[in-house]
Amino acid sequence: MGKIQQLPEDVAVKIAAGEVVERPASVVKELIENAIDADAHHISVIIVDGGKTKIEIKDDGGGMDRADAEKAFLRHGTSKIQSIDDLWRIGTLGFRGEALATIGASASVRLVTTERNASEGTEVLVEQGVMKTIRSHAPLVGTTITVEYLFSGLPARQKFLKSDATEWKAILDVIIRHMIAHPEVAFYVTHNDRTVYDMPPNQSMSDRTAIIWEVNAASLLAVDSEIPHYALHGLVLAPSAVHSRQFAGKGKQFLAVNGHPVSDKVVAKSVRDAYGSLLPPGFYPSFALNLVVHPGIVDVNIHPRKDEVRFVNSQEVFRFVMQSVSQALSKSNLSFTPEVARSPIVNSGLRQSSSPSPFLSSPAQMSTFRSRQSSFVAIPTPPASFASEWRETGAETIGVLVYDSTYLIATYDGSLLIVDQHAAHERILYHGIEEQQNATQSPCQSLLLPLSLDLSPEMQAHLDAHMESFVMLGFGFDEDGALTNVPVVIGQKDPLTFFRTLLVSIDDDRPDLDHNDFKHRIMATMACKAAVKAGDYLSPDEQQQLIRDLMGLPDRYTCPHGRPSYITVTTHDLEKLFKRSGF
Ligand code: ADP
Ligand code: MG
């Protein structure tokens, strides 16, 4: 009975006025949020022509009685807050009481609703802000709102609508955000009579996200942590999956704060930082996270559409998110596995033979060419159980086979490892540099004579701008700018050439890089320049040392640029490849 009241003026004023409805996607967002607030378990979303012709949202939530159905279209008609104090405690998605009023003023709207267990429903017709009809209706579960011809009476607004396809894309984005935020709710979605999604209820966040992102659920790593006032639940995409086409560019980033989809730069940055060098430069992590914070330490009312939030202590949020994601990453096995094991081999075979590459330098031909000159250094392979034991027993040798003077093949912990010697060595060196960094000053070796750098004014300026980072990494210069010290990591390499190549390869305009990112780049480049190359000869001892060192590192899975450093092939993968088991 009668749950809706008009907000007192003082509350209304405190809530910053803003345009709630600027395009079809905003209507969809408001209506889905209302359905979720009404405790719906099933929501169907019917869209026609990018929402310009029709938007219909049907839910099986609590519904409204006749009096509420009438008041729902009033400005500031809301059942969700009564005083300004409630603003801080609000657990629901909507609370301005503005959405239906605005939508009703911009379109032809039909509302059919039945309060739970009532024997009679209500139908309301609102046309461009005028209530045309309110009458009884057969009792149908929940609420259905149909919005037709949005902005048809508002040519100025209509002018700003984009193509159907663009409006649909924006709607889809809204729907996806809510589907991920509420995996417990079933969603049925159609556009122009085509079924786009049919999501069952009561899914886990990872099952739902796996369907939406089109990935194997195994590529999603669970994040679950709690400290006083904060909790973070959800998932992040494994680094091995970021290269798939659907994650190109900015990746897929989904954040809800207290169940409410928002975007937030602090959280995005802390997730990126947690990945550190596990991701290649220019790649962004994909994540679907729900941050639960005590309502007293987040301001949800800074944005008219409530798309952003402000944290009272954003440093605290940053640290918490970064630690939680780091933990999730370090707990997981992030090994790369061969793609081919995931898809039927027949396909890739067909594709290859139907389009023979006309290029001489195609990777396949290059590798055939290289392998002809490469030497096989085979060491008698120990029994399979041996490799999994050496870790515990510290046994002296691992059987290593070198392929193409680049790939080290060994068994480790029950799987077959294929290690890229360059990427692996880069990771090992990078780890070493990073450790030394944490111990304040990097160990360096002083040169017998200062070496004059002879830099162009531009290069000199570039060096001066980042002098601090270079010095921290173990480089030293005298008053004349000549090189006096170099970090130990460069080993026997010619210091002058090493430094010049380093300086040149980090010289590009990346104003977006902050001090830390930049230092990371120098470190990664140093590791790259100092590491053994593909094709370099490694003695059997060095091969073993490399594998052993690599496998002892927490970040062993990638090189500092985010390329895989090794690939594991499990018995299961082999069984699939050889079609011994179902695939
Ligand atoms: P708000 O969500 O900010 O309260 P709205 O204009 O979106 O404002 O909705 C006004 C009121 O109408 C809500 O407070 C709610 O009581 C009611 N209402 C809207 N949609 C639904 C729905 N799908 N099911 C039940 N009640 C609804
Ligand atoms: Mg609402």
Coordinates of C-alpha atoms and ligand atoms in Angstrom, one line a residue:
M1 CA 0.0 0.0 0.0
G2 CA 1.1 3.6 -0.8
K3 CA 4.9 3.4 -0.6
I4 CA 5.7 6.4 -2.7
Q5 CA 6.0 9.9 -1.3
Q6 CA 7.2 13.1 -2.8
L7 CA 10.7 14.2 -1.6
P8 CA 10.9 17.2 0.6
E9 CA 12.3 20.2 -1.3
D10 CA 15.5 20.3 0.7
V11 CA 16.4 16.8 -0.2
A12 CA 15.5 17.5 -3.8
V13 CA 17.9 20.4 -3.9
K14 CA 20.7 18.5 -2.4
I15 CA 20.5 16.0 -5.1
A16 CA 22.3 17.7 -8.0
A17 CA 19.9 18.1 -10.9
G18 CA 21.1 16.4 -14.1
E19 CA 19.8 15.1 -17.3
V20 CA 18.9 11.5 -16.6
V21 CA 17.8 10.6 -20.0
E22 CA 20.0 11.6 -22.9
R23 CA 19.7 8.6 -25.2
P24 CA 17.9 5.2 -25.4
A25 CA 20.7 3.5 -23.4
S26 CA 19.9 5.8 -20.5
V27 CA 16.3 4.7 -20.5
V28 CA 17.3 1.1 -20.6
K29 CA 19.7 1.7 -17.7
E30 CA 17.1 3.3 -15.5
L31 CA 14.4 0.7 -16.3
I32 CA 16.8 -2.2 -15.6
E33 CA 17.8 -0.6 -12.4
N34 CA 14.2 -0.2 -11.3
A35 CA 13.6 -3.9 -12.1
I36 CA 16.6 -4.9 -10.0
D37 CA 15.5 -2.6 -7.2
A38 CA 12.1 -4.3 -7.3
D39 CA 13.9 -7.7 -6.7
A40 CA 13.3 -9.1 -10.1
H41 CA 14.7 -12.6 -10.9
H42 CA 13.9 -12.4 -14.6
I43 CA 14.2 -9.4 -16.8
S44 CA 13.5 -9.3 -20.4
V45 CA 14.6 -6.4 -22.6
I46 CA 13.1 -6.0 -26.0
I47 CA 14.7 -3.3 -28.2
V48 CA 13.6 -2.1 -31.6
D49 CA 15.7 0.1 -33.9
G50 CA 18.4 0.9 -31.4
G51 CA 15.7 1.8 -28.9
K52 CA 14.4 4.7 -30.9
T53 CA 11.1 2.9 -31.9
K54 CA 10.6 0.7 -28.8
I55 CA 12.2 -0.2 -25.5
E56 CA 10.3 -2.7 -23.4
I57 CA 11.5 -4.0 -20.1
K58 CA 9.6 -6.7 -18.3
D59 CA 10.3 -7.9 -14.8
D60 CA 8.9 -10.3 -12.2
G61 CA 9.7 -8.0 -9.3
G62 CA 7.4 -6.7 -6.5
G63 CA 5.3 -4.4 -8.8
M64 CA 3.2 -1.5 -7.6
D65 CA -0.3 -0.9 -6.5
R66 CA -2.5 1.6 -8.3
A67 CA -1.6 4.6 -6.2
D68 CA 2.1 4.0 -6.6
A69 CA 1.8 3.4 -10.3
E70 CA 0.2 6.8 -10.6
K71 CA 2.8 8.6 -8.4
A72 CA 5.8 6.8 -10.1
F73 CA 5.7 9.3 -12.9
L74 CA 5.9 12.3 -10.6
R75 CA 9.2 14.2 -10.4
H76 CA 11.0 13.1 -7.2
G77 CA 8.4 10.3 -6.8
T78 CA 10.5 7.6 -5.2
S79 CA 9.9 4.9 -2.6
K80 CA 13.6 4.7 -1.9
I81 CA 14.6 7.7 0.2
Q82 CA 12.8 9.9 2.6
S83 CA 15.4 12.2 4.0
I84 CA 18.9 13.4 3.2
D85 CA 20.4 10.9 5.7
D86 CA 19.1 8.0 3.6
L87 CA 21.4 9.2 0.8
W88 CA 24.4 7.8 2.6
R89 CA 22.8 4.5 3.4
I90 CA 21.2 3.9 0.1
G91 CA 21.4 0.3 -1.0
T92 CA 19.2 0.5 -4.1
L93 CA 20.3 1.7 -7.6
G94 CA 17.8 4.5 -8.2
F95 CA 16.9 7.0 -5.7
R96 CA 16.3 10.3 -7.3
G97 CA 12.7 9.6 -8.3
E98 CA 13.5 11.3 -11.6
A99 CA 13.8 8.6 -14.2
L100 CA 10.2 7.7 -14.8
A101 CA 9.2 11.4 -14.7
T102 CA 11.8 12.2 -17.4
I103 CA 11.1 9.2 -19.5
G104 CA 7.3 9.9 -19.3
A105 CA 8.0 13.4 -20.5
S106 CA 10.0 12.3 -23.5
A107 CA 8.0 9.4 -25.1
S108 CA 4.8 7.4 -25.2
V109 CA 5.0 5.2 -22.1
R110 CA 2.8 2.2 -21.1
L111 CA 3.2 0.8 -17.6
V112 CA 1.5 -2.4 -16.6
T113 CA 2.2 -3.5 -13.0
T114 CA 0.8 -5.8 -10.4
E115 CA 1.8 -5.6 -6.7
R116 CA 2.9 -9.0 -5.5
N117 CA 0.0 -11.4 -4.7
A118 CA -2.6 -8.7 -5.7
S119 CA -5.7 -9.8 -7.5
E120 CA -5.7 -6.8 -9.8
G121 CA -3.1 -5.0 -11.8
T122 CA -2.9 -1.4 -13.1
E123 CA -2.2 0.0 -16.5
V124 CA -1.0 3.6 -16.9
L125 CA -0.5 5.4 -20.2
V126 CA 1.6 8.5 -20.3
E127 CA 2.1 10.5 -23.5
Q128 CA 4.8 13.2 -23.6
G129 CA 4.4 14.1 -19.9
V130 CA 0.7 13.9 -19.8
M131 CA -1.1 11.0 -18.0
K132 CA -3.7 9.8 -20.5
T133 CA -5.1 6.8 -18.8
I134 CA -5.0 4.9 -15.5
R135 CA -7.1 1.8 -15.3
S136 CA -7.3 -1.7 -13.9
H137 CA -5.6 -4.5 -15.8
A138 CA -5.5 -8.3 -15.5
P139 CA -2.9 -9.2 -12.8
L140 CA 0.4 -10.0 -14.5
V141 CA 3.5 -10.8 -12.5
G142 CA 5.8 -7.8 -11.9
T143 CA 6.1 -4.8 -14.1
T144 CA 6.3 -4.1 -17.8
I145 CA 7.3 -0.7 -19.1
T146 CA 7.0 0.0 -22.8
V147 CA 8.7 3.2 -24.1
E148 CA 7.9 4.1 -27.7
Y149 CA 9.0 6.8 -30.0
L150 CA 11.6 8.3 -27.6
F151 CA 12.0 12.1 -28.1
S152 CA 9.4 12.1 -30.9
G153 CA 8.0 15.3 -29.4
L154 CA 11.4 16.8 -28.8
P155 CA 13.1 17.4 -32.2
A156 CA 16.1 19.1 -30.5
R157 CA 16.8 15.9 -28.6
Q158 CA 16.1 13.6 -31.5
K159 CA 18.7 15.4 -33.6
F160 CA 21.4 14.2 -31.2
L161 CA 20.6 10.6 -31.6
K162 CA 23.1 8.5 -33.5
S163 CA 22.5 5.7 -35.9
D164 CA 20.4 2.7 -34.7
A165 CA 23.6 0.6 -34.6
T166 CA 25.4 3.1 -32.4
E167 CA 22.5 3.5 -30.0
W168 CA 22.2 -0.3 -29.9
K169 CA 25.8 -0.6 -29.0
A170 CA 25.4 1.8 -26.1
I171 CA 22.3 -0.1 -24.9
L172 CA 24.2 -3.4 -25.2
D173 CA 27.0 -1.9 -23.0
V174 CA 24.4 -1.0 -20.3
I175 CA 22.8 -4.4 -20.5
I176 CA 26.1 -6.2 -20.2
R177 CA 27.1 -4.2 -17.2
H178 CA 24.0 -5.1 -15.4
M179 CA 24.1 -8.8 -16.5
I180 CA 27.6 -9.0 -14.9
A181 CA 26.7 -7.1 -11.8
H182 CA 23.7 -9.3 -11.3
P183 CA 24.5 -12.9 -12.3
E184 CA 21.7 -14.1 -10.1
V185 CA 19.1 -12.4 -12.4
A186 CA 18.1 -14.1 -15.7
F187 CA 18.2 -11.8 -18.7
Y188 CA 16.5 -12.3 -22.0
V189 CA 17.5 -9.7 -24.6
T190 CA 16.3 -9.2 -28.2
H191 CA 17.1 -6.5 -30.7
N192 CA 14.8 -6.2 -33.8
D193 CA 13.3 -9.7 -32.9
R194 CA 16.7 -11.3 -32.8
T195 CA 17.6 -13.0 -29.5
V196 CA 20.9 -11.6 -28.3
Y197 CA 21.2 -13.1 -24.9
D198 CA 19.3 -15.7 -22.9
M199 CA 21.0 -15.9 -19.6
P200 CA 19.8 -18.3 -17.0
P201 CA 19.3 -17.1 -13.4
N202 CA 21.6 -17.9 -10.4
Q203 CA 24.8 -18.0 -12.4
S204 CA 28.1 -17.4 -10.8
M205 CA 29.8 -14.1 -11.8
S206 CA 32.6 -16.1 -13.6
D207 CA 30.2 -18.3 -15.6
R208 CA 28.2 -15.3 -16.7
T209 CA 31.3 -13.3 -17.5
A210 CA 32.8 -16.2 -19.4
I211 CA 29.8 -16.3 -21.7
I212 CA 29.7 -12.6 -22.3
W213 CA 33.4 -12.3 -22.9
E214 CA 33.5 -15.5 -24.9
V215 CA 36.3 -17.1 -22.9
N216 CA 37.0 -20.3 -21.2
A217 CA 36.1 -19.9 -17.5
A218 CA 39.6 -21.2 -16.7
S219 CA 41.0 -17.9 -18.0
L220 CA 39.1 -16.0 -15.3
L221 CA 40.9 -15.8 -12.0
A222 CA 38.8 -15.3 -8.9
V223 CA 39.3 -12.3 -6.7
D224 CA 37.9 -12.5 -3.2
S225 CA 39.2 -10.5 -0.4
E226 CA 37.9 -8.7 2.6
I227 CA 39.3 -6.2 5.1
P228 CA 37.4 -4.0 7.5
H229 CA 35.1 -1.6 5.5
Y230 CA 36.1 -3.1 2.2
A231 CA 35.5 -6.3 0.2
L232 CA 36.4 -7.1 -3.4
H233 CA 34.8 -9.9 -5.3
G234 CA 34.9 -10.9 -8.9
L235 CA 37.4 -11.9 -11.4
V236 CA 40.3 -10.8 -13.6
L237 CA 41.4 -12.1 -16.9
A238 CA 44.5 -14.3 -16.9
P239 CA 47.5 -12.6 -18.7
S240 CA 47.6 -15.5 -21.2
A241 CA 44.1 -14.5 -22.5
V242 CA 44.7 -10.8 -23.0
H243 CA 46.0 -11.4 -26.5
S244 CA 42.7 -12.7 -27.8
R245 CA 41.0 -10.3 -30.2
Q246 CA 38.0 -9.5 -28.0
F247 CA 40.3 -7.9 -25.4
A248 CA 42.3 -5.7 -27.9
G249 CA 42.6 -2.0 -27.0
K250 CA 41.4 -1.0 -23.6
G251 CA 40.3 -4.5 -22.6
K252 CA 37.0 -5.1 -20.8
Q253 CA 36.7 -3.4 -17.6
F254 CA 33.7 -3.7 -15.4
L255 CA 33.4 -2.3 -11.9
A256 CA 30.5 -2.2 -9.6
V257 CA 30.6 -0.4 -6.3
N258 CA 28.1 -1.9 -3.9
G259 CA 26.4 -3.6 -6.9
H260 CA 26.1 -0.5 -8.9
P261 CA 28.0 -0.3 -12.2
V262 CA 30.3 2.7 -12.3
S263 CA 33.6 3.6 -13.9
D264 CA 36.5 4.6 -11.7
K265 CA 40.1 5.5 -12.7
V266 CA 41.6 4.7 -9.3
V267 CA 40.4 1.1 -9.4
A268 CA 41.4 0.7 -13.1
K269 CA 44.9 1.9 -12.3
S270 CA 45.3 -0.3 -9.3
V271 CA 44.3 -3.4 -11.2
R272 CA 46.8 -2.4 -14.0
D273 CA 49.5 -1.9 -11.4
A274 CA 48.8 -5.3 -9.8
Y275 CA 49.5 -6.9 -13.2
G276 CA 52.7 -5.0 -13.5
S277 CA 55.0 -6.5 -16.1
L278 CA 52.7 -9.5 -16.6
L279 CA 51.0 -7.4 -19.3
P280 CA 52.7 -6.1 -22.5
P281 CA 52.9 -2.3 -22.7
G282 CA 49.8 -0.9 -24.3
F283 CA 47.6 -3.7 -23.0
Y284 CA 45.1 -3.2 -20.3
P285 CA 43.8 -5.8 -17.9
S286 CA 40.2 -7.0 -18.2
F287 CA 38.3 -7.4 -15.0
A288 CA 34.8 -7.7 -13.6
L289 CA 34.9 -6.6 -10.0
N290 CA 32.4 -5.7 -7.3
L291 CA 33.8 -3.5 -4.7
V292 CA 31.8 -3.4 -1.5
V293 CA 32.6 -0.4 0.7
H294 CA 31.0 0.8 3.8
P295 CA 28.3 3.3 2.5
G296 CA 29.8 6.0 4.8
I297 CA 33.1 6.2 2.9
V298 CA 31.8 6.5 -0.7
D299 CA 29.9 9.3 -2.3
V300 CA 27.5 7.9 -4.9
N301 CA 25.9 11.2 -5.7
I302 CA 28.6 13.1 -7.6
H303 CA 27.3 12.2 -11.1
P304 CA 23.9 13.0 -12.4
R305 CA 23.5 9.5 -13.8
K306 CA 25.4 8.0 -10.9
D307 CA 28.1 6.6 -13.3
E308 CA 31.0 7.6 -11.0
V309 CA 31.6 7.6 -7.3
R310 CA 34.1 9.4 -5.0
F311 CA 35.9 7.5 -2.3
V312 CA 36.6 9.3 0.9
N313 CA 40.1 7.7 1.0
S314 CA 41.1 6.8 -2.5
Q315 CA 44.6 5.8 -1.5
E316 CA 43.2 3.1 0.7
V317 CA 41.0 1.9 -2.1
F318 CA 44.0 1.8 -4.4
R319 CA 46.0 -0.2 -2.0
F320 CA 43.3 -2.7 -1.2
V321 CA 42.4 -3.3 -4.8
M322 CA 46.0 -3.7 -5.9
Q323 CA 46.7 -6.1 -3.0
S324 CA 43.6 -8.2 -3.7
V325 CA 44.3 -8.5 -7.4
S326 CA 48.0 -9.3 -6.8
Q327 CA 47.0 -12.0 -4.4
A328 CA 44.6 -13.5 -7.0
L329 CA 47.3 -13.4 -9.6
S330 CA 50.0 -15.0 -7.4
K331 CA 47.6 -17.8 -6.3
S332 CA 46.9 -18.8 -9.8
N333 CA 48.7 -20.9 -12.3
L334 CA 49.2 -18.4 -15.1
S335 CA 51.0 -20.7 -17.5
F336 CA 50.4 -20.3 -21.2
T337 CA 49.2 -23.4 -22.9
P338 CA 49.2 -24.0 -26.7
E339 CA 46.2 -22.5 -28.4
V340 CA 46.0 -25.5 -30.8
A341 CA 44.9 -27.7 -27.9
R342 CA 41.8 -25.6 -27.5
S343 CA 40.5 -25.8 -31.0
P344 CA 40.1 -28.8 -33.3
I345 CA 43.3 -29.2 -35.3
V346 CA 41.4 -29.9 -38.5
N347 CA 40.4 -26.3 -38.7
S348 CA 43.8 -24.7 -38.6
G349 CA 45.0 -27.3 -41.1
L350 CA 42.3 -26.4 -43.5
R351 CA 43.0 -22.7 -43.1
Q352 CA 46.6 -23.1 -43.8
S353 CA 46.3 -25.2 -47.0
S354 CA 43.6 -23.0 -48.5
S355 CA 45.7 -19.8 -48.2
P356 CA 49.3 -20.6 -48.8
S357 CA 51.4 -17.6 -47.8
P358 CA 53.0 -15.9 -50.7
F359 CA 55.6 -14.3 -48.5
L360 CA 59.1 -15.7 -48.2
S361 CA 59.5 -14.4 -44.8
S362 CA 56.3 -16.0 -43.3
P363 CA 57.0 -17.2 -39.8
A364 CA 56.5 -20.8 -40.8
Q365 CA 59.1 -20.6 -43.5
M366 CA 61.5 -18.7 -41.4
S367 CA 61.4 -21.3 -38.7
T368 CA 61.9 -24.1 -41.2
F369 CA 64.8 -22.3 -42.5
R370 CA 66.2 -21.6 -39.1
S371 CA 65.7 -25.1 -37.8
R372 CA 67.7 -26.5 -40.7
Q373 CA 70.8 -24.7 -39.4
S374 CA 70.0 -25.2 -35.8
S375 CA 71.8 -27.8 -33.7
F376 CA 70.0 -30.2 -31.5
V377 CA 71.7 -30.6 -28.2
A378 CA 70.0 -33.7 -26.7
I379 CA 70.7 -34.8 -23.2
P380 CA 69.4 -38.3 -22.3
T381 CA 65.9 -37.7 -21.0
P382 CA 65.4 -38.9 -17.5
P383 CA 62.3 -40.9 -16.6
A384 CA 59.2 -38.7 -16.5
S385 CA 58.8 -38.8 -12.7
F386 CA 62.3 -37.5 -12.3
A387 CA 61.5 -33.9 -13.3
S388 CA 58.7 -33.5 -10.9
E389 CA 60.9 -34.8 -8.1
W390 CA 63.9 -32.6 -8.7
R391 CA 62.1 -29.7 -7.3
E392 CA 61.8 -31.2 -3.9
T393 CA 65.0 -33.2 -3.9
G394 CA 67.1 -30.4 -5.5
A395 CA 68.4 -33.0 -7.9
E396 CA 71.2 -31.8 -10.1
T397 CA 70.0 -32.2 -13.6
I398 CA 66.9 -31.6 -15.7
G399 CA 66.7 -33.2 -19.1
V400 CA 66.7 -30.4 -21.6
L401 CA 66.3 -30.5 -25.3
V402 CA 67.2 -27.4 -27.3
Y403 CA 65.1 -26.8 -30.4
D404 CA 65.9 -24.2 -33.0
S405 CA 68.7 -22.8 -30.8
T406 CA 66.0 -20.9 -28.9
Y407 CA 63.5 -23.2 -27.2
L408 CA 64.4 -25.3 -24.3
I409 CA 62.2 -28.3 -23.8
A410 CA 62.0 -30.1 -20.5
T411 CA 59.6 -31.8 -18.2
Y412 CA 58.7 -30.0 -15.0
D413 CA 56.2 -30.8 -12.3
G414 CA 54.3 -33.3 -14.5
S415 CA 54.1 -31.2 -17.6
L416 CA 56.1 -30.6 -20.7
L417 CA 57.7 -27.1 -20.6
I418 CA 58.8 -25.2 -23.7
V419 CA 60.8 -22.2 -22.6
D420 CA 61.8 -19.3 -24.8
Q421 CA 65.3 -18.7 -23.7
H422 CA 65.3 -15.0 -24.4
A423 CA 62.0 -14.3 -22.8
A424 CA 62.9 -16.4 -19.8
H425 CA 66.3 -14.8 -19.3
E426 CA 64.7 -11.3 -19.6
R427 CA 62.3 -12.2 -16.8
I428 CA 65.1 -13.5 -14.6
L429 CA 67.2 -10.4 -15.2
Y430 CA 64.2 -8.1 -14.7
H431 CA 63.4 -9.8 -11.4
G432 CA 67.0 -9.3 -10.3
I433 CA 66.9 -5.6 -11.2
E434 CA 63.6 -5.2 -9.4
E435 CA 64.9 -6.9 -6.3
Q436 CA 68.0 -4.7 -6.2
Q437 CA 65.7 -1.7 -6.7
N438 CA 63.9 -2.6 -3.5
A439 CA 67.2 -2.6 -1.8
T440 CA 67.6 1.2 -2.4
Q441 CA 70.7 1.4 -4.6
S442 CA 71.4 -1.0 -7.5
P443 CA 74.8 -2.6 -7.4
C444 CA 77.0 -1.1 -10.0
Q445 CA 80.5 -1.5 -11.4
S446 CA 82.6 1.5 -12.0
L447 CA 84.3 1.9 -15.3
L448 CA 88.1 2.2 -15.4
L449 CA 87.8 5.5 -17.4
P450 CA 84.7 7.7 -17.7
L451 CA 83.2 7.2 -21.2
S452 CA 82.1 10.3 -23.0
L453 CA 78.6 9.8 -24.3
D454 CA 78.6 12.3 -27.2
L455 CA 74.8 12.7 -27.2
S456 CA 72.8 14.9 -29.5
P457 CA 71.2 17.8 -27.6
E458 CA 67.9 16.1 -27.9
M459 CA 69.2 12.8 -26.5
Q460 CA 70.9 14.7 -23.7
A461 CA 67.7 16.4 -22.8
H462 CA 66.0 13.0 -22.8
L463 CA 68.6 11.7 -20.5
D464 CA 68.5 14.7 -18.2
A465 CA 64.7 14.3 -17.9
H466 CA 65.1 10.8 -16.6
M467 CA 68.4 11.2 -14.9
E468 CA 67.0 10.2 -11.5
S469 CA 65.7 6.9 -12.8
F470 CA 69.0 6.0 -14.5
V471 CA 71.0 6.8 -11.4
M472 CA 68.6 4.7 -9.2
L473 CA 69.2 1.8 -11.6
G474 CA 73.0 2.0 -11.2
F475 CA 74.2 4.3 -13.9
G476 CA 76.6 7.0 -12.8
F477 CA 77.9 10.1 -14.6
D478 CA 80.6 12.7 -13.8
E479 CA 80.3 16.5 -14.0
D480 CA 81.0 16.4 -17.7
G481 CA 78.2 13.9 -18.3
A482 CA 80.5 11.0 -19.0
L483 CA 79.5 7.6 -18.0
T484 CA 81.3 6.4 -14.8
N485 CA 79.2 3.5 -13.5
V486 CA 77.0 0.9 -15.0
P487 CA 74.6 -1.6 -13.4
V488 CA 76.1 -5.1 -12.9
V489 CA 73.3 -6.6 -15.0
I490 CA 75.0 -5.5 -18.2
G491 CA 77.8 -8.0 -17.5
Q492 CA 80.4 -8.2 -20.3
K493 CA 78.5 -6.0 -22.7
D494 CA 80.1 -2.9 -24.1
P495 CA 78.8 -0.2 -21.7
L496 CA 78.7 2.6 -24.2
T497 CA 76.7 0.7 -26.8
F498 CA 74.5 -0.7 -24.1
F499 CA 73.6 2.7 -22.7
R500 CA 73.1 4.3 -26.1
T501 CA 70.8 1.5 -27.3
L502 CA 68.9 1.8 -24.0
L503 CA 68.5 5.5 -24.3
V504 CA 67.3 5.3 -27.9
S505 CA 64.9 2.5 -27.4
I506 CA 63.0 4.2 -24.6
D507 CA 62.9 7.5 -26.5
D508 CA 59.4 8.0 -27.7
D509 CA 56.6 10.4 -26.8
R510 CA 54.7 8.7 -24.0
P511 CA 53.5 11.6 -21.9
D512 CA 51.0 9.2 -20.3
L513 CA 53.8 7.3 -18.5
D514 CA 54.3 8.2 -14.9
H515 CA 57.6 8.0 -13.1
N516 CA 57.0 4.4 -12.1
D517 CA 55.9 3.2 -15.5
F518 CA 58.9 4.8 -17.0
K519 CA 61.3 3.2 -14.6
H520 CA 59.6 -0.1 -15.4
R521 CA 60.3 0.5 -19.1
I522 CA 63.9 1.2 -18.5
M523 CA 64.2 -1.9 -16.4
A524 CA 62.5 -4.0 -19.0
T525 CA 64.7 -2.6 -21.8
M526 CA 67.8 -3.2 -19.7
A527 CA 66.7 -6.8 -19.1
C528 CA 66.0 -7.2 -22.8
K529 CA 69.3 -5.8 -24.0
A530 CA 71.3 -7.9 -21.4
A531 CA 69.4 -11.2 -22.0
V532 CA 70.6 -14.0 -24.2
K533 CA 69.1 -13.9 -27.6
A534 CA 67.2 -16.4 -29.6
G535 CA 69.8 -18.5 -31.3
D536 CA 72.6 -17.8 -28.7
Y537 CA 74.3 -21.0 -27.5
L538 CA 73.8 -22.0 -23.9
S539 CA 75.8 -24.7 -22.3
P540 CA 73.8 -27.6 -20.7
D541 CA 74.5 -26.2 -17.3
E542 CA 73.2 -22.8 -18.3
Q543 CA 70.1 -24.3 -19.8
Q544 CA 69.3 -26.0 -16.6
Q545 CA 70.1 -23.0 -14.5
L546 CA 67.8 -20.9 -16.7
I547 CA 64.9 -23.2 -16.3
R548 CA 65.5 -23.6 -12.6
D549 CA 65.8 -19.8 -12.0
L550 CA 62.8 -19.1 -14.1
M551 CA 60.5 -21.6 -12.3
G552 CA 61.5 -20.2 -9.0
L553 CA 60.0 -16.7 -9.8
P554 CA 56.6 -15.6 -8.9
D555 CA 56.2 -13.7 -12.2
R556 CA 57.7 -16.5 -14.3
Y557 CA 54.9 -16.6 -16.8
T558 CA 55.8 -13.7 -19.0
C559 CA 58.8 -11.7 -20.0
P560 CA 58.7 -8.1 -18.7
H561 CA 57.0 -7.0 -21.9
G562 CA 54.2 -9.5 -21.3
R563 CA 55.1 -12.1 -23.9
P564 CA 54.9 -15.7 -22.6
S565 CA 58.3 -16.9 -21.3
Y566 CA 57.2 -20.6 -21.4
I567 CA 54.4 -22.7 -22.5
T568 CA 53.2 -25.8 -20.7
V569 CA 51.8 -28.8 -22.4
T570 CA 50.0 -31.1 -20.1
T571 CA 49.3 -34.8 -20.7
H572 CA 45.7 -33.7 -21.1
D573 CA 46.6 -31.3 -23.9
L574 CA 48.5 -34.0 -25.6
E575 CA 45.6 -36.4 -25.3
K576 CA 43.4 -33.8 -26.9
L577 CA 46.0 -33.1 -29.7
F578 CA 46.3 -36.8 -30.4
K579 CA 42.5 -37.3 -30.1
R580 CA 42.9 -39.8 -27.4
S581 CA 40.2 -38.2 -25.3
G582 CA 37.1 -36.2 -26.1
F583 CA 37.8 -32.7 -27.6
Ligands
ADP1 P1 13.8 6.0 -8.4 O1 14.2 4.6 -9.0 O2 14.9 6.9 -8.4 O3 13.1 5.8 -7.1 P2 12.1 6.2 -10.7 O4 11.5 7.3 -11.4 O5 13.1 5.3 -11.5 O6 12.8 6.7 -9.4 O7 10.9 5.3 -10.1 C1 10.0 5.8 -9.3 C2 9.4 4.8 -8.4 O8 8.6 3.9 -9.1 C3 10.4 3.9 -7.7 O9 10.9 4.4 -6.5 C4 9.6 2.6 -7.4 O10 8.9 2.7 -6.2 C5 8.6 2.6 -8.6 N1 9.0 1.7 -9.7 C6 9.6 2.0 -10.8 N2 9.9 0.9 -11.6 C7 9.5 -0.1 -10.9 C8 9.4 -1.6 -11.2 N3 10.0 -2.1 -12.3 N4 8.9 -2.4 -10.2 C9 8.4 -1.9 -9.1 N5 8.4 -0.5 -8.8 C10 8.9 0.3 -9.7
MG2 MG 14.9 4.4 -10.8

